[in-house]
Structure formats: structure tokens, C-alpha cells
Amino acid sequence: MKYVYLFEEGNKDMKELLGGKGANLAEMTNIGLPVPPGFTITTQVCTHYYQNKETYPPSLEEEITSNIEALEKKMGAQFGNPKNPLLVSVRSGARASMPGMMDTILNLGMNDKVAVGLAEKTSNPRFVYDSYRRFVQMYADVVLGVELEHLLEEKKKKLGAKSDTDLTAADLKQLVDEYKKEVEKNGKKFPEDPLDQLWGAVGAVFSSWNNERAIAYRKMYDIPADWGTAVNIQVMTYGNMGADSGTGVAFTRDPATGENIFYGEYLMNAQGEDVVAGIRTPLPMEKMKTENPQIYQELEKIRKKLESHYKDMLDIEFTIQNDKLWMLQCRVGKRTAFAAMKIAADMIDENLITDKQALLRLDPEQLNHLLQPIFDHNQKEKSLKEGNLLAKGLNAGPGAATGRVVFSAPEAESWAKRGESVILTRIETSPEDIKGMKAAKGILTARGGMTSHAALVARQMGKVCVAGCADLDISYADKRMTVKGKTVKEGDWISLDGTTGEIMDGELETKPSEIIQVLLEKTMDPKESEAFQDYDKIMKAADRYRKLKIRTNADQPDQATNAIAFGAQGIGLCRTEHMFFGEGKIGPMREMILAESEEARRAALDKLLPLQRADFEGLFRAMNGFPVTIRLLDPPLHEFLPHEEKDQKEMAEGLNVHHDKIKSRVRDLHEFNPMLGHRGCRLGISYPEITEMQARAIIEAAVNVTKEGIPVEPEIMVPLISTVTEFEHQETVVRKAAEEVIKENDNIKLKYLVGTMIEIPRAAITADEVAKTAEFFSFGTNDLTQMTMGLSRDDSGKFLGMYQDTGILANDPFQTVDQTGVGELMKICVAKGRAVRPNLKIGICGEHGGDPKSVEFCHRIGQDYVSCSPFRVPIARLAAAQAALR
Amino acid sequence: MKYVYLFEEGNKDMKELLGGKGANLAEMTNIGLPVPPGFTITTQVCTHYYQNKETYPPSLEEEITSNIEALEKKMGAQFGNPKNPLLVSVRSGARASMPGMMDTILNLGMNDKVAVGLAEKTSNPRFVYDSYRRFVQMYADVVLGVELEHLLEEKKKKLGAKSDTDLTAADLKQLVDEYKKEVEKNGKKFPEDPLDQLWGAVGAVFSSWNNERAIAYRKMYDIPADWGTAVNIQVMTYGNMGADSGTGVAFTRDPATGENIFYGEYLMNAQGEDVVAGIRTPLPMEKMKTENPQIYQELEKIRKKLESHYKDMLDIEFTIQNDKLWMLQCRVGKRTAFAAMKIAADMIDENLITDKQALLRLDPEQLNHLLQPIFDHNQKEKSLKEGNLLAKGLNAGPGAATGRVVFSAPEAESWAKRGESVILTRIETSPEDIKGMKAAKGILTARGGMTSHAALVARQMGKVCVAGCADLDISYADKRMTVKGKTVKEGDWISLDGTTGEIMDGELETKPSEIIQVLLEKTMDPKESEAFQDYDKIMKAADRYRKLKIRTNADQPDQATNAIAFGAQGIGLCRTEHMFFGEGKIGPMREMILAESEEARRAALDKLLPLQRADFEGLFRAMNGFPVTIRLLDPPLHEFLPHEEKDQKEMAEGLNVHHDKIKSRVRDLHEFNPMLGHRGCRLGISYPEITEMQARAIIEAAVNVTKEGIPVEPEIMVPLISTVTEFEHQETVVRKAAEEVIKENDNIKLKYLVGTMIEIPRAAITADEVAKTAEFFSFGTNDLTQMTMGLSRDDSGKFLGMYQDTGILANDPFQTVDQTGVGELMKICVAKGRAVRPNLKIGICGEHGGDPKSVEFCHRIGQDYVSCSPFRVPIARLAAAQAALR
């Protein structure tokens, strides 16, 4: 077993063994870049260390000794040799980057004798004793657990020195002595032998793998504890050896915009720490071109070489020591969504990568950012600095919104009508609020999670939404809320950052993204927008590879039109109930609910029929031949009745019935667990005339639009079935109504499907029965997750966070399909369903349809399509392509 | 294909082909009993009839003709021969009894000529024309669809006749003519040819298989439409031919008590219709012994022969025609629970049947009736006749209870304390009401289903309960309710029949059943109670054959003791939360819920610990070595807080906190879908100190009782897990606490298991993961059904009845395990669980554990035990034996 690798012996693909830093140092060494020599102790040693009561493998000592000898030979220097001492850095380096989480030791190899010799040799005693002082302080802190910083402060105070640089070589030498005495007072001893120093440092780095910060970080980023860290031992280089020395950090392209320029900062006569400390202002790379053209040229060559070698944008660190350039680190650079898109698109053009590589490299989730309105970054920072942050909630609908607070949907509508930007602020929202939500720029709620009504509708509408902010104490009666002591009244300006969940006092400017301007607002010529060009190139590439079709969840023609602009190939879920809140529809709907006989119900339904039909016609026209899946009435009826006394009275007057009748109907409809109550197909079975009306409206609309010459492909979906008998009941009602309409229209040729949502575990587990009659399945993974996991999305906010923090759940199952549990049911369902109906069309229309990991899962289990809210269509397109390519 | 069978050609095992009546007529014929000759047209003809547009198989005509000829030959009579006419009855006869649902024709073969001849031959023209009149009227009604009854009434009015018997032969002859004219007026013709008559009648019987009544009946009793009915054609016999004729119905034993006597009624000079019409009072069989000893002797012989042949108690019909006995029907007789038990026990003693046969014959569900207090039958009937029935609810807890109405649990307690019998009447009950429920004789609720809190607790306590009676309009404030206009005030007497769901005004006497007097009250010597002897014999036989162990759901020592008396072999579910409502416990529990820090929570838990420990000690002692499964805290915390303003204020005073604090905590704890909310192990994970306290209380109790020399086998059960990580979390907390206690007690030897409830679909589907650490599974089929079917037990009452009526569901899934859906998950769970842990102990502790069909299912999928409420233990024992024997 080999535990130590010289940089010459590794390469960039050995990250598991050498960690990220070690692997990249090895790679740079081997492609001939100037890397200070060194070697890496592998992650296997770390694993061994923890599995064997913090001891090392026996052969490690010899390996380290011989590698140090190799370094000594290469450098013509020796550990502890005062005339030509070897000084090294000891740094951690895990497989995944964990910046700042673990310990580092610099200047290792210093001792009293070496300091004397080196001072002589460099004629720079101050530099030497400064390095020595830093080393002893770092070593005592990290390895020996003795804090020495306070002695430095005392020394400076005593000598009236403002900064470290005011201390002389002699001061520093004395400080080193005082440091060592303090260490001894603490019962420890600073080792003078560099090899002893080395073993201490290596042990400290391994130990730091399990410090609290590192553990917390790993949990947060889901990094397994058994990966372990490597340790990199590398010859020291110094950027603070004078005017011909320096240090810098750069990106091979602009990480914010993606522009193909050398982007970064450097500082002469400085160490990395100085740049970080911000004492002196670093210069842009551009400046080096004229200030230090030779090094710049060298770096520019290295930049090109690295990019053509790694085929990606990189983040590098370098040191200049006496005019000699050394590379200390390189890794793939983080970037904004815009930069990611541009770099991917550019690199295809530059023939650096293929379109497949470009697709696999992008994070689908980031596409979100490209579509959302944005705050001006500086203005927002300024506002935060001025203390305008009111509170933080869940970042439920990304983007930026600013407007005046209103506390009710009707008010949101009327304010918006007179041209005001409003933020609709509610304890929680319900379907009654839909029109108000549509009128608002942003939606803010005090209750509910990432898949609450507010969040769900907001994302479908592409609205900014901050949900479940428990700090809001809202009083509808007083039209005001208090937030951590501050009072916000109706009409006050606030701003929501739906990407971060921040709620800010006051007005901030926003603007739509370029892609929205091109695709939806059509206020920008596509040719003028580079961002759009890049987006378009990537999306077209995604469409070439993906196997899944992408549909959208939409119930209004404008949503459908938007979704098509984003690339949707059909509607996967039209929630008909949303339509009942439209103009003139809620009245007859309520009449229907209050009806005490089938006859009275039918009378109310007769009023709804033409309105629904018109809605469907609009959708069919917008979709222009794409399939449209329409779900029959789903929510419990009480959702259509007002719950506030005042609204009930108003309704009573409107319908000319007694207030008590409405009150008593609301009470009758109350349920302990409405999620598991009288809803979905259970309504259609209780009142077949509702299903009949809806089926008739759908088919009549399809007939009318067909007659206009527009192709139509309606798919009628029965919600919430648990048993095949429920489906059969509803299917019979639907087909009877449909065939009647077709007959009334001279047997017009019209293809329509009748299928069902799979959202109850029983339906999934008995899919072989259901598929005998159902022509398609659509997974309603919101409810399927709730029931399979016994978890209410509206209530689980109280503990889901804790569940994720403690590792009980890896993900929020309402965001990403729980593949082990819910996914297993889905697999069983697909297998059983296709066993009896091989061509069974299978999709998903839960919120998960827009989640990249879930899209990949849907691809893997053989679904035909995914359906998501319009603004997530591009995400789903990219995720589907990645799934197909993986 | 043979479509017609002479009675000589069939036997009792041919029910599928010949129907129940036909098969038994054939059987009686073949064992030499006097059966009027005849033949049966098979059910296959019925099936053919409906599959071929109501036509017959071509060969049928010839078969019928030749069978009629055979009858003619046997009787020396011919169809249409005036001198010696053949007259037959045409009756339906399905596989399962469908009494009165289908059509019958009597006296077929009559026509004008036959009537003349027969009148001469019998010298009884009135009898002949009466029969003819009846035939024409019946035929016109059933076959021709012409109603004639009104002509009879007109005739009687015209002649001033009070009853049919006042009409002379001449009157009747005239009426027949008028009948025929009326038929012709309706465009139909009465056929004079007996063969034509026969075909008409056969067609009418087959058609009646699909009349509305029959379809509704089949739905109700789950009889498949494709079974079809047979048609029996049999020579007529007449019980109304004079004083030497008669008719009777009898049971071979007393169907009410099971006593081995000839029990029945007969009436001389009468037809079956006369007995049914109730015009004359029939005589008991006993009377025949002296009145007609010869026939009685013959019947007594037949009775013996039938019982020894059928090996069961039978229900028979007979006719005496001119001193000649004819058997018209025999079938297995319906009986009460007491009779069933006695007959089974007696027949074993009589060596008529084996114990296995006896076990398989009994209906486990009926055992319920043997255990419940009972009303005096006559007194109850009288009360009902007097109009005292207030309303009907769900028969949720069988038995009889009478008492004075109170509307709150505290009142129930205080009234009971001063010696009053009370009926606790609530809109619905909650765990707060437990003590009041215990104090009450019966429980009545306006809301909730068969598995509502009231029903569940009542059955566990063995209390009479009528639940979900929507007719009750209860006002707590006024301490009164109105029921269909009647007002019942606090203190008024009412009586509940929990076996029927009837609620009666006024007081009715009740008494405990003998079995209860023997087993639980010990107020009766077992030797003195025949009922107990029979019960005991059957139960011991059941225990010899069953494979499943039977446990009980109990959380109080008295419940446990009762269950042991009923034969329980352990506790399968101790709900610890019920204990928190006991004396002195609700206070600290509420303190714990209001606590704002772990420290404060622990302080409250410290108070609960000794109280819980004492509870567990009591249980362990009562169970004396039987295993005891204890479930950790399960319900959402809000259940422990009062919801009424008044009670909240009282609690605030008691705990010396501000009322607002309690109000706000109640608000915090409110959930949209509490079933899927913050409960079960989610509580124990949020507050591990609760689990810790409970584990400590259990193990400390086990240690203490072990030290008393009583063996203890605790099984600690984690509720509501969805993921294995949840279980692991709680298991770690439990084992840590347990090992601490064991260590504190000198490492005392104590075996305990840690397992989990399987009540969330995800847990079932990932059983292979869960079983790696869980030592036992217990199916919580109440919740598993709710989540697998997406059905709230508390809310689904609104449509579950309709679902069963329309055949969407065959059973109430909360009573009988839904084997196709929920059962499939259970099967997957057993298979996956045993795959990783072959000796995994698997039980069930949902309400289904006491349901016979579900018990059989549990046996079939290989469970180790079922657990049910104490009073259902005998039912489960019998059901388990049946499962093993089948």
C-alpha cells in the first residue's frame, strides 16, 4: 500500500486518493507548470487514522522520510540545515472543497538555528523572524492548542507599534522566545526538530477533519465522513520577499458574466493572508499587463494551457518570489448562472467542449436565476447596510419584487387596477386569493412551506414569493403587521428577494431578465441579447438529447403561452378548480355547493358549463395541438366557500339565502384531515353531475376548437383514485358525456384519453388493475409523498428542517422525490401498469416535475414526460437532457 | 349440455347449478323424504338467457317437454287434462338465498276446462276457482304486467264481502272471466295452454333476476350478477284442502336458544300465504304431538334424518295434503349467537360433527353478542312499540346500556360517583374524556365513525357505544339535545342498544351476560352456566388448532386482567398516552408541553417518570410474564391541552401561567392535517427527553417487577416511522436509557425488544431497511389504511356508506383489511422484513386485529400474532382457528 505520492506521481483524476488540491497540484506539475515541489499523504491514511484510534499505518514513517529526502535532494536544501534549510507548508485537501474548515501550517522547518542561518543567507532578518514568529504562533495554536495571539498584541502595545510591520527583527525574535516560554507554561513544548514539527502538523490536519466546523460543513453539503482528507506538504514560496515578489488569485474567465477575460487580483510584496486581511488594496490583473508584462505573459500562457487542459473555467492561486512565478492551486471556478451559461455556450463555439459536455456541466436549478427579475445589486446591499432587513422567510418563488403592502386579495386587485405595485401579504393564501396573487408583484405569507398554496401558485405564475415567515404578526382587522417590533401598515413599501427569502423595508428597483424580455415580453430583439443567445443554444442542445417530453402545469391561456415560449410540449396538469375562481364563476359554483338536490345542482352546473367550456377553448387554442391533461374537480368543496363571517354574510346576500345556511354548510364540510377527506374523485362519485358537466365542457371545447382547424388532444384525468372501481365509475360518466357531445356534433372525429392521477399509495400498488381501464397515469407526487410518508406538507415545516439537519432525511421530500420510498412505489406502479398496458402513457405533474434530481429519476423509471410550472420548463428540459446523457 | 335435472338427478352439493332450493329438494328426494316431484332448470340457462339477448339454449324446449312428460307419468296426470290435471309451481332459486326478491307462480296448469274438471273431481269448486283466480291474478301481474288486484277489491265491495273467503265459487269464476277481459283490454292474452303458461312463467322468473330489488339485494350481499337463478318446477300440493290438510315452518332445534327441541309453527287448512299474512294464529309444533301424532311422528323422523344427514340445524317447510306430508324446502337455519354456540357444542357431544367442523361453522363476529349486557327482549319491543325510538346511530360498541344523559366527562364522573348510571353524550370524544367514558354505562356521539375515538375506546373498555348519530343536535351550553324534534335534557333517561345502534327514550333493564358473570365478575359458578360451558368448549377447541397468538390492546391493569380471562397471551398495544390522562398526570404533561427549554421539559418529565413507572408495573404484574408491547407517545401534543376557553383559563390558573400562553401554544400546535402531522416518533425525535423518560419508566418498572419474581417481557415500540433513520434515532435513545437503568441495577438480567409500528406506507415498502435494526413489527392498520387509501377515518363517514352501497368498496376498510391494497403492502413488508431478519416477530395492533376476515389474512401472510381489544379476544381466537383449519 502506497500512502504518499510525489506531485509527479499523481494526476487530476486521483481526487479520491489525493484530495482536490493534491490532485490538481500533481496535474499542474505534470503538464509542466511551475509548481513548488511537494507530495501528498493520501486520504486512506486519514481513514486509517480514525479507524485505528488515531494512529498511522506502520509504513507511513518511512514513506514520509524518503519523500522528504527526495524534496531535499530536489531543492538542494535540508530540514534543519541553517545554511540551506527546507521550509514547507502543510495543508489539508479533501475530495470536495471545504474552504477554511480544516487546519494549515506554514513555514514549517523553522527553528532557532535555521532562523539565524536564514537571516544571514537572505540578509533579511526581519522577513525571517516574521516568518518564524508566524510559524510558532500557528503551530502552537493548531498543534499544541496554545493560543499566543495575545502576546503579539501586548508586545505591540508595549512598543507603541500600530501594526505588525512596525515590529523589528529583534522585537520579533524576542516575541518568538516569549511564545516558547508561554507554550512551556502550558505544559507543552515547541519541537525544534523539523521532522517532529512535521508529524505534529500532519496529525493536526487529520484531527481537524473531525472538528465541529468541518462536521457541520459536511452535513450541510452531504459529504460522507469516511471520505477523509489528504495532507499536502509543499516547499514554501514567499510573495513578501520584496518588490519583485507578490501573490494573486484569478479566474480564467469572468465568474460573474462569463466573459472570456483574465479576471483577478494581485498584490506585490505580499502573502495570501495580506490579500485576505484587506489591509492593502490588490490590483486588477489588467494592471499586471503593464506593471509586470513578463509575469503576465507567463500567466496568460498558463491560463490558456489550463483551460485547454481542464476544458473549463478555473480559479487559480499563484505566488511570485523574486520574479519567479509559482502556481499554488487550481480548481474549477464557481460562477453565476449567467456566467455558467455563457461559458458553456462559448466553449462549444471554441471547440473546447462538446454540447454534451456543456449540458452535463450546467446546474439546471441555476436556470431559475436567468428568468427572474432582479434587484440592482448595489442598491440592495446599501439598503441592507442601512438596516432595512425586516425578516427572512422561505425563498419560495425566486426573483425580486417591490411594492406596497396589502393584506387582502380584493385589495391587491383594486390597488393594482389603479396602477400600484403591491405585495400581497397574508397569514396564508387559499384559492380565493388567486386573482389577488395574480395582481400582486410579490406574495408574502406568515405560514406554509415550500409547497404551500402560496408557493405553488406563485411558482406556477412565476411570481416572487417569500413564504412561511413566522416573524410576521399580521392583523387583518388593523391592516398592519408587526415584524420583530417594527410595524408595517397597508400601503407601506417593502421589497422581497424571493431568491434569498429576504424581506426588506422600502422600495427597491427591479427589472426583468433579458430572457424574459425576449421570450415573454417581446420587448427585446433576441439578436440583441447575448444572454438569450447563450440560453437558446444550450436549450436547443438539451432538446437534441432528452428523451422525456416536458409539459407544464397551467390553467390559463397566458400561462400556457408562456410555457410554450419556455419550450413546453403540452399541459400536464390543468387544475380546473382554479378556473372556478374566475369572473362570474364563483357564484354558480357556490350555488352548486349549497344545492340540496341533484336538480338544483344541475341548474347551477348549467351556468358553469359555458364558462368552463370557454376556458378550455382558450387553453386548447393556446396549446395549438399539444396534448392537454385536464384534471376533474379536486379540492374539498369548503375551499370554495368563504370562512370569514363577513364574507359569508356577503355571499348570503348575493345568493339571497339565509346566512345560517352558509354557516351550516361550511360546518358540514369541515373535516379533521381534509387532505384525506371528501375530495378528488370522491366528489365526482358523490355528485356525478359535476363530472358530467366538466367532461361535457372539455369535449364541447375540443369540438369547437377542432372546427376552427386547430388540432386538439384532450386527456381527461380523474384525481385521487384509490381503487380501480372509483376510476371505472368516473370513466363511465366521462365517456358517456363525451360520446353524447360527439354524437351531437355529427360524430366528429376527436381523439381523447381518459386516465388518472396516481397520488394515493393504493392506486400505485394496484396499478395493474387500474391500467386495465386507465389510458394514462400521471404521478401526483405531492399527495403521493404526503400519504406514502405520512407527512402533511402544510404542517411538517415544524420538523422537516430539523430532520434534514440531523440527517434523518437527506432532502426535503416535497422538493426532490424520495426515491427509496415514494420512488419504489412509483417503480412498482410503472412496472405493474405497463405489464397490462405496454403503451401506457406515464407522466408526473407534482411539484417534483421541475426538480432536476426528480426529473432524472422519472427518466430512469421510464416515464414519458414530466410536467412542471411554466418557469421551470427550461430547468426540466436541461435536467431531462442530463438524465439521458448520464 | 344438460339444462334440466329431475329432483332425483341432483344433490345438495349442486347449489351452483341448481340453486339452493333445487339442490336441497333434490337431496331430500334422494334420501327418501316425501317431496312433491319436480325438476330444476339450471342457473346456466339464466346465464345463457342474459348473454344471448334473453333467449334460451335451443335444446331447452325438448328437455322441458320431456321432463314435464316424466312428471305426468309419475303423477298419472297431464297438463290440461280436465279429468286429471297436472298443476305445478314455478319458483326461483339462486345459489344464495334471496328471500322474496324474485317472482313465483303457483297453480300453473289451470284453465277454464281444467277448472271445470277439477271442480267435479274434488267436489270442491270453491277451492278450485279460488286457486284459478289466484293463478290468473299472479300470472297477469308477473308475466303479463297487468295488475288485477283492484278488480278483486271492487268485486268484494260490490258484493259486500269483508274478506276473500266470503266470495263463492260462482263469484270467483266470474272474477276469473273479468280478469281475462281486463288482460285483453291491456292488449295481452292469458294463455289457456299450460305449456305456454309454463314458458311465460319461466321467462318471468329469469327476468326477475334483474329486477331492481334483486339487483339492490345482490349489491348489499355481494352476490355476483353472473351467478344467475335456477327455476324449480314442482307438482302443487295444497294445505288448504280441508281439516286434514295444513302447512308449517319449523327448525330442527330452537334457533333462539339452540335447545334440541323441534321448534316451529303450523296451521291446518291453510296455505303458506295465510301464515305469512297473519290472519290466523299458527300453533306451536308441540301442539301437533297431540293434535296430529302421526304426522308429528313422521316429521320428527324427518327432523332426525335431516340433521344426521346435513349435520346441522335446519329450517324446513312442509305441507299436509289430505293427511299426506310433503316436504317443500329445507336449508341450514339462521340462529342467534347463543344458539349457534350451544348447537355446535351439543353436536360435538352427539358425535354429529367434529370439533373442527364445529369451529368452522361458527361466525366469530357473533361471539360479541355472548359477552354483552342485554336488554330484556320483551321489554325492549314494548318500548319500541310505544314510540320510544329516538334515532339510530352506528352500532359501535355492542351491548345494552341504560342511564341518564350527561354532556361532559367530568359530569359523567361525578354523577357516577354518586351512584348514577350515566350515558355520556358528546358531539365527539377526545382523550380528555377517557375517565368520563370509563364512568359511563354507555357512550353516545353525534360525530365519528366505527373507528372514531369514542368507538375505539368503548370497544377496548367493553362499553356500549352508539356513535356518529347525526340526528343529535347537542348544545353543551344548554345541557340538552334535540333529536328529531324531541328534547332530551341532562338527567333524562335513555337506553342504547349498541348491537343495533338504536337510541331509546327512557329506562330499560339490562343484565350482564352469563359468560361475563363467570369470567370477569366471578358472580357465577362456571358449572352453573350452560352458556359458559358451551363457550369454553368451543374456545378450547379453537386454541388446539390456531397458529396465531392472540394479544390484546390494553393500557390499564384491569383491562389486561379481563383480556387474560378472555384468553389473551400478551399485550400487543399499550397506548402510553392514555396513561397521561390519569390522576395527577395531565398536569405535569401540560407543563411539559408548555415548557420552553429542554431543562423545563425535563423537570416536568421527572414528575411523570414515577407515575408512568407505576402504571407499567401494574401492567407487568397483571400480564405475569406474557409479552407487553408498549408504544411510545403517539398523539399530537395539542390533544393534551384544553380547547375550550374556560378550560384553558382553569389550566392557566392551575399552572400559574398567563392564559395567553396556553392560547398561543394551542394555536402553535394547530395543524391542517394532524393525522399527517407532528406526532408519533416525530415527537420523540423533536424531544428525545420524552422517549428517554418513557424508556426509563418501562425498564425501571420491568426491573422492579422482575425483582418481585414475576417474569417480564417488555417490547418497546416506536410509532409512526416512515424512514429507518427515524427508527434508528429513537432506538438509540431507548437503548441508552435502558442500558443505564440495567447498569444501575447491578446489570440485572432483563430481555427487552425494540421494534416499530408499521403504519406508514413508506415503512412497509422499505421494510428490508427497517428490519435491519427493528426487532419486531406491529402493523398499525388503522393509520396504514388511512394513508394507503388516502382516507381519513374521521371524515370518510360522509361517503363510505355510499361507496359500499354502489359497490366501489366491498367492505369498510377500517373494519376489514383491504387485502388488495393495504394487504399487498403488508405482504411486501412481511417478505422484505423476513428477508433480512428471518425470525422477525410480526403482529397487528390496529382495530383489524379483532376482525375475523382480517385475522384470517394475518394468518395467511405469516404473522405471529394479532392484538385486539379485550372483548374481541374470543373472536380472534375463533377466527385464528378457522384460518388455520381452512
PDB file of N, CA, C and O in Angstrom, chain A residues 1-5 39 41-42 44-45 48 55-67 199:
ATOM      1  N   MET A   1       0.852  -1.199   0.000  1.00  0.00           N
ATOM      2  CA  MET A   1       0.000   0.000   0.000  1.00  0.00           C
ATOM      3  C   MET A   1       0.885   1.245   0.000  1.00  0.00           C
ATOM      4  O   MET A   1       1.727   1.421   0.883  1.00  0.00           O
ATOM      5  N   LYS A   2       0.634   2.106  -1.005  1.00  0.00           N
ATOM      6  CA  LYS A   2       1.413   3.339  -1.111  1.00  0.00           C
ATOM      7  C   LYS A   2       0.605   4.470  -0.495  1.00  0.00           C
ATOM      8  O   LYS A   2      -0.537   4.699  -0.853  1.00  0.00           O
ATOM      9  N   TYR A   3       1.198   5.137   0.492  1.00  0.00           N
ATOM     10  CA  TYR A   3       0.466   6.181   1.213  1.00  0.00           C
ATOM     11  C   TYR A   3       0.867   7.601   0.851  1.00  0.00           C
ATOM     12  O   TYR A   3       0.223   8.552   1.248  1.00  0.00           O
ATOM     13  N   VAL A   4       1.990   7.734   0.169  1.00  0.00           N
ATOM     14  CA  VAL A   4       2.487   9.082  -0.136  1.00  0.00           C
ATOM     15  C   VAL A   4       2.828   9.164  -1.618  1.00  0.00           C
ATOM     16  O   VAL A   4       3.442   8.244  -2.174  1.00  0.00           O
ATOM     17  N   TYR A   5       2.360  10.258  -2.255  1.00  0.00           N
ATOM     18  CA  TYR A   5       2.630  10.455  -3.681  1.00  0.00           C
ATOM     19  C   TYR A   5       3.343  11.787  -3.884  1.00  0.00           C
ATOM     20  O   TYR A   5       2.840  12.828  -3.467  1.00  0.00           O
ATOM     21  N   PHE A  39       4.628  16.740  -1.939  1.00  0.00           N
ATOM     22  CA  PHE A  39       3.978  15.422  -2.031  1.00  0.00           C
ATOM     23  C   PHE A  39       2.691  15.431  -1.218  1.00  0.00           C
ATOM     24  O   PHE A  39       2.437  16.354  -0.432  1.00  0.00           O
ATOM     25  N   ILE A  41       0.012  13.129   1.263  1.00  0.00           N
ATOM     26  CA  ILE A  41      -0.305  11.932   2.054  1.00  0.00           C
ATOM     27  C   ILE A  41      -1.777  11.626   1.786  1.00  0.00           C
ATOM     28  O   ILE A  41      -2.635  12.514   1.891  1.00  0.00           O
ATOM     29  N   THR A  42      -2.107  10.392   1.425  1.00  0.00           N
ATOM     30  CA  THR A  42      -3.431  10.107   0.857  1.00  0.00           C
ATOM     31  C   THR A  42      -4.549  10.129   1.906  1.00  0.00           C
ATOM     32  O   THR A  42      -4.313  10.039   3.110  1.00  0.00           O
ATOM     33  N   GLN A  44      -6.488   7.790   2.406  1.00  0.00           N
ATOM     34  CA  GLN A  44      -6.545   6.473   3.064  1.00  0.00           C
ATOM     35  C   GLN A  44      -5.868   6.506   4.424  1.00  0.00           C
ATOM     36  O   GLN A  44      -6.254   5.775   5.336  1.00  0.00           O
ATOM     37  N   VAL A  45      -4.849   7.356   4.545  1.00  0.00           N
ATOM     38  CA  VAL A  45      -4.188   7.479   5.848  1.00  0.00           C
ATOM     39  C   VAL A  45      -5.164   8.074   6.858  1.00  0.00           C
ATOM     40  O   VAL A  45      -5.235   7.648   8.017  1.00  0.00           O
ATOM     41  N   HIS A  48      -7.532   5.404   7.873  1.00  0.00           N
ATOM     42  CA  HIS A  48      -6.814   4.503   8.784  1.00  0.00           C
ATOM     43  C   HIS A  48      -6.685   5.139  10.172  1.00  0.00           C
ATOM     44  O   HIS A  48      -6.894   4.488  11.196  1.00  0.00           O
ATOM     45  N   THR A  55      -4.035   6.430  14.979  1.00  0.00           N
ATOM     46  CA  THR A  55      -2.642   6.020  14.711  1.00  0.00           C
ATOM     47  C   THR A  55      -2.466   5.890  13.199  1.00  0.00           C
ATOM     48  O   THR A  55      -3.444   5.833  12.452  1.00  0.00           O
ATOM     49  N   TYR A  56      -1.164   5.843  12.791  1.00  0.00           N
ATOM     50  CA  TYR A  56      -0.856   5.785  11.355  1.00  0.00           C
ATOM     51  C   TYR A  56      -0.507   4.374  10.930  1.00  0.00           C
ATOM     52  O   TYR A  56      -0.078   3.555  11.752  1.00  0.00           O
ATOM     53  N   PRO A  57      -0.618   4.094   9.648  1.00  0.00           N
ATOM     54  CA  PRO A  57      -0.109   2.796   9.158  1.00  0.00           C
ATOM     55  C   PRO A  57       1.401   2.729   9.409  1.00  0.00           C
ATOM     56  O   PRO A  57       2.095   3.750   9.256  1.00  0.00           O
ATOM     57  N   PRO A  58       1.943   1.580   9.779  1.00  0.00           N
ATOM     58  CA  PRO A  58       3.358   1.461  10.141  1.00  0.00           C
ATOM     59  C   PRO A  58       4.318   1.951   9.041  1.00  0.00           C
ATOM     60  O   PRO A  58       5.339   2.575   9.339  1.00  0.00           O
ATOM     61  N   SER A  59       3.943   1.706   7.799  1.00  0.00           N
ATOM     62  CA  SER A  59       4.901   2.048   6.729  1.00  0.00           C
ATOM     63  C   SER A  59       4.937   3.537   6.423  1.00  0.00           C
ATOM     64  O   SER A  59       5.751   3.999   5.629  1.00  0.00           O
ATOM     65  N   LEU A  60       4.045   4.304   7.043  1.00  0.00           N
ATOM     66  CA  LEU A  60       3.948   5.724   6.682  1.00  0.00           C
ATOM     67  C   LEU A  60       5.239   6.482   7.005  1.00  0.00           C
ATOM     68  O   LEU A  60       5.698   7.312   6.210  1.00  0.00           O
ATOM     69  N   GLU A  61       5.828   6.150   8.163  1.00  0.00           N
ATOM     70  CA  GLU A  61       7.001   6.917   8.612  1.00  0.00           C
ATOM     71  C   GLU A  61       8.106   6.859   7.571  1.00  0.00           C
ATOM     72  O   GLU A  61       8.662   7.889   7.171  1.00  0.00           O
ATOM     73  N   GLU A  62       8.359   5.654   7.101  1.00  0.00           N
ATOM     74  CA  GLU A  62       9.440   5.508   6.130  1.00  0.00           C
ATOM     75  C   GLU A  62       9.111   6.242   4.849  1.00  0.00           C
ATOM     76  O   GLU A  62       9.956   6.918   4.255  1.00  0.00           O
ATOM     77  N   GLU A  63       7.858   6.158   4.434  1.00  0.00           N
ATOM     78  CA  GLU A  63       7.469   6.833   3.182  1.00  0.00           C
ATOM     79  C   GLU A  63       7.665   8.338   3.286  1.00  0.00           C
ATOM     80  O   GLU A  63       8.167   8.986   2.367  1.00  0.00           O
ATOM     81  N   ILE A  64       7.244   8.901   4.430  1.00  0.00           N
ATOM     82  CA  ILE A  64       7.389  10.359   4.596  1.00  0.00           C
ATOM     83  C   ILE A  64       8.860  10.745   4.618  1.00  0.00           C
ATOM     84  O   ILE A  64       9.288  11.685   3.925  1.00  0.00           O
ATOM     85  N   THR A  65       9.632   9.975   5.387  1.00  0.00           N
ATOM     86  CA  THR A  65      11.061  10.283   5.466  1.00  0.00           C
ATOM     87  C   THR A  65      11.693  10.270   4.073  1.00  0.00           C
ATOM     88  O   THR A  65      12.406  11.204   3.679  1.00  0.00           O
ATOM     89  N   SER A  66      11.391   9.255   3.292  1.00  0.00           N
ATOM     90  CA  SER A  66      12.058   9.160   1.993  1.00  0.00           C
ATOM     91  C   SER A  66      11.549  10.237   1.044  1.00  0.00           C
ATOM     92  O   SER A  66      12.282  10.734   0.192  1.00  0.00           O
ATOM     93  N   ASN A  67      10.289  10.656   1.196  1.00  0.00           N
ATOM     94  CA  ASN A  67       9.786  11.728   0.334  1.00  0.00           C
ATOM     95  C   ASN A  67      10.361  13.082   0.728  1.00  0.00           C
ATOM     96  O   ASN A  67      10.602  13.935  -0.129  1.00  0.00           O
ATOM     97  N   TRP A 199       5.434  15.829  11.875  1.00  0.00           N
ATOM     98  CA  TRP A 199       4.479  14.832  12.360  1.00  0.00           C
ATOM     99  C   TRP A 199       3.363  15.487  13.177  1.00  0.00           C
ATOM    100  O   TRP A 199       2.192  15.117  13.070  1.00  0.00           O
TER     101      TRP A 199
END
